[in-house]
Amino acid sequence: MNYYLDLFTPETWTAFRAHGAKISGFRERQRKTAERIVPGDKFLCYLVKLSRWCGFLEVKSGMFVDSLEPKWDSEYGFQNQTGKRYLMKFRMSCKRHFLMRCR
């Protein structure tokens, strides 16, 4: 079991939770790291801009690639204004949300 840092902005954290906290993703440039992640690994979630820990997730699936339109991500349900694409995705299980309870 390995631990990874999963960064969120307040906006992406809110969207992540609003859609069940079930999918987390990595950018293309992080592919090598994403390929090492296996079920059972843990993600420590950190809120940038607010500088606080916000959650603890467990990986439930191997990586899958999702090449959705860059401005809309149906898994997260928010418009991606930056055009960043989080193509390498994982199904997650919430172990704990520090700012709010798990669903």
GROMACS .gro file of C-alpha atoms in nm:
model
  103
    1MET     CA    1   0.000   0.000   0.000
    2ASN     CA    2   0.129   0.344  -0.098
    3TYR     CA    3   0.015   0.695  -0.012
    4TYR     CA    4  -0.029   0.977  -0.265
    5LEU     CA    5  -0.111   1.346  -0.239
    6ASP     CA    6  -0.435   1.448  -0.414
    7LEU     CA    7  -0.462   1.827  -0.455
    8PHE     CA    8  -0.795   2.008  -0.478
    9THR     CA    9  -0.901   2.370  -0.505
   10PRO     CA   10  -1.203   2.467  -0.293
   11GLU     CA   11  -1.412   2.453  -0.613
   12THR     CA   12  -1.295   2.108  -0.725
   13TRP     CA   13  -1.329   1.970  -0.371
   14THR     CA   14  -1.690   2.093  -0.355
   15ALA     CA   15  -1.766   1.940  -0.696
   16PHE     CA   16  -1.590   1.615  -0.603
   17ARG     CA   17  -1.804   1.579  -0.291
   18ALA     CA   18  -2.126   1.690  -0.462
   19HIS     CA   19  -2.088   1.404  -0.709
   20GLY     CA   20  -2.033   1.134  -0.451
   21ALA     CA   21  -1.654   1.152  -0.403
   22LYS     CA   22  -1.618   0.842  -0.622
   23ILE     CA   23  -1.373   0.943  -0.898
   24SER     CA   24  -1.036   1.119  -0.877
   25GLY     CA   25  -0.804   1.191  -1.166
   26PHE     CA   26  -0.455   1.287  -1.278
   27ARG     CA   27  -0.330   1.500  -1.565
   28GLU     CA   28  -0.154   1.347  -1.863
   29ARG     CA   29   0.184   1.470  -1.740
   30GLN     CA   30   0.132   1.261  -1.424
   31ARG     CA   31   0.073   0.937  -1.617
   32LYS     CA   32   0.383   0.756  -1.485
   33THR     CA   33   0.276   0.818  -1.127
   34ALA     CA   34  -0.085   0.721  -1.205
   35GLU     CA   35   0.028   0.394  -1.362
   36ARG     CA   36   0.187   0.288  -1.031
   37ILE     CA   37  -0.135   0.334  -0.832
   38VAL     CA   38  -0.321   0.014  -0.746
   39PRO     CA   39  -0.638  -0.072  -0.552
   40GLY     CA   40  -0.576  -0.034  -0.181
   41ASP     CA   41  -0.347   0.268  -0.218
   42LYS     CA   42  -0.448   0.578  -0.024
   43PHE     CA   43  -0.490   0.942  -0.131
   44LEU     CA   44  -0.430   1.219   0.123
   45CYS     CA   45  -0.641   1.513   0.006
   46TYR     CA   46  -0.514   1.868   0.045
   47LEU     CA   47  -0.692   2.196  -0.027
   48VAL     CA   48  -0.467   2.444  -0.204
   49LYS     CA   49  -0.550   2.813  -0.149
   50LEU     CA   50  -0.680   2.724   0.200
   51SER     CA   51  -0.373   2.521   0.304
   52ARG     CA   52  -0.554   2.243   0.487
   53TRP     CA   53  -0.603   1.870   0.475
   54CYS     CA   54  -0.951   1.778   0.363
   55GLY     CA   55  -0.983   1.404   0.312
   56PHE     CA   56  -0.850   1.051   0.306
   57LEU     CA   57  -0.950   0.823   0.016
   58GLU     CA   58  -0.883   0.463  -0.078
   59VAL     CA   59  -0.831   0.356  -0.442
   60LYS     CA   60  -1.093   0.095  -0.543
   61SER     CA   61  -1.003   0.036  -0.910
   62GLY     CA   62  -0.711   0.031  -1.144
   63MET     CA   63  -0.652   0.335  -1.362
   64PHE     CA   64  -0.886   0.398  -1.653
   65VAL     CA   65  -0.854   0.663  -1.922
   66ASP     CA   66  -1.144   0.900  -1.979
   67SER     CA   67  -1.104   1.138  -2.273
   68LEU     CA   68  -1.405   1.364  -2.219
   69GLU     CA   69  -1.435   1.711  -2.369
   70PRO     CA   70  -1.188   1.931  -2.173
   71LYS     CA   71  -1.445   2.194  -2.069
   72TRP     CA   72  -1.695   1.953  -1.917
   73ASP     CA   73  -1.627   1.656  -1.697
   74SER     CA   74  -1.944   1.459  -1.632
   75GLU     CA   75  -1.783   1.255  -1.356
   76TYR     CA   76  -1.706   1.567  -1.152
   77GLY     CA   77  -1.992   1.774  -1.286
   78PHE     CA   78  -1.810   2.105  -1.310
   79GLN     CA   79  -1.688   2.321  -1.592
   80ASN     CA   80  -1.313   2.309  -1.617
   81GLN     CA   81  -1.230   2.673  -1.689
   82THR     CA   82  -0.854   2.609  -1.712
   83GLY     CA   83  -0.883   2.349  -1.986
   84LYS     CA   84  -0.678   2.105  -1.776
   85ARG     CA   85  -0.772   1.747  -1.847
   86TYR     CA   86  -0.765   1.480  -1.579
   87LEU     CA   87  -0.768   1.176  -1.806
   88MET     CA   88  -0.619   0.906  -1.582
   89LYS     CA   89  -0.894   0.831  -1.333
   90PHE     CA   90  -0.958   0.601  -1.040
   91ARG     CA   91  -1.268   0.489  -0.856
   92MET     CA   92  -1.238   0.588  -0.492
   93SER     CA   93  -1.386   0.507  -0.154
   94CYS     CA   94  -1.405   0.785   0.103
   95LYS     CA   95  -1.237   0.694   0.429
   96ARG     CA   96  -1.273   1.035   0.586
   97HIS     CA   97  -1.348   1.397   0.497
   98PHE     CA   98  -1.187   1.629   0.745
   99LEU     CA   99  -1.395   1.934   0.661
  100MET     CA  100  -1.725   1.749   0.616
  101ARG     CA  101  -1.853   1.397   0.673
  102CYS     CA  102  -1.837   1.122   0.411
  103ARG     CA  103  -2.164   1.037   0.244
   0.00000   0.00000   0.00000
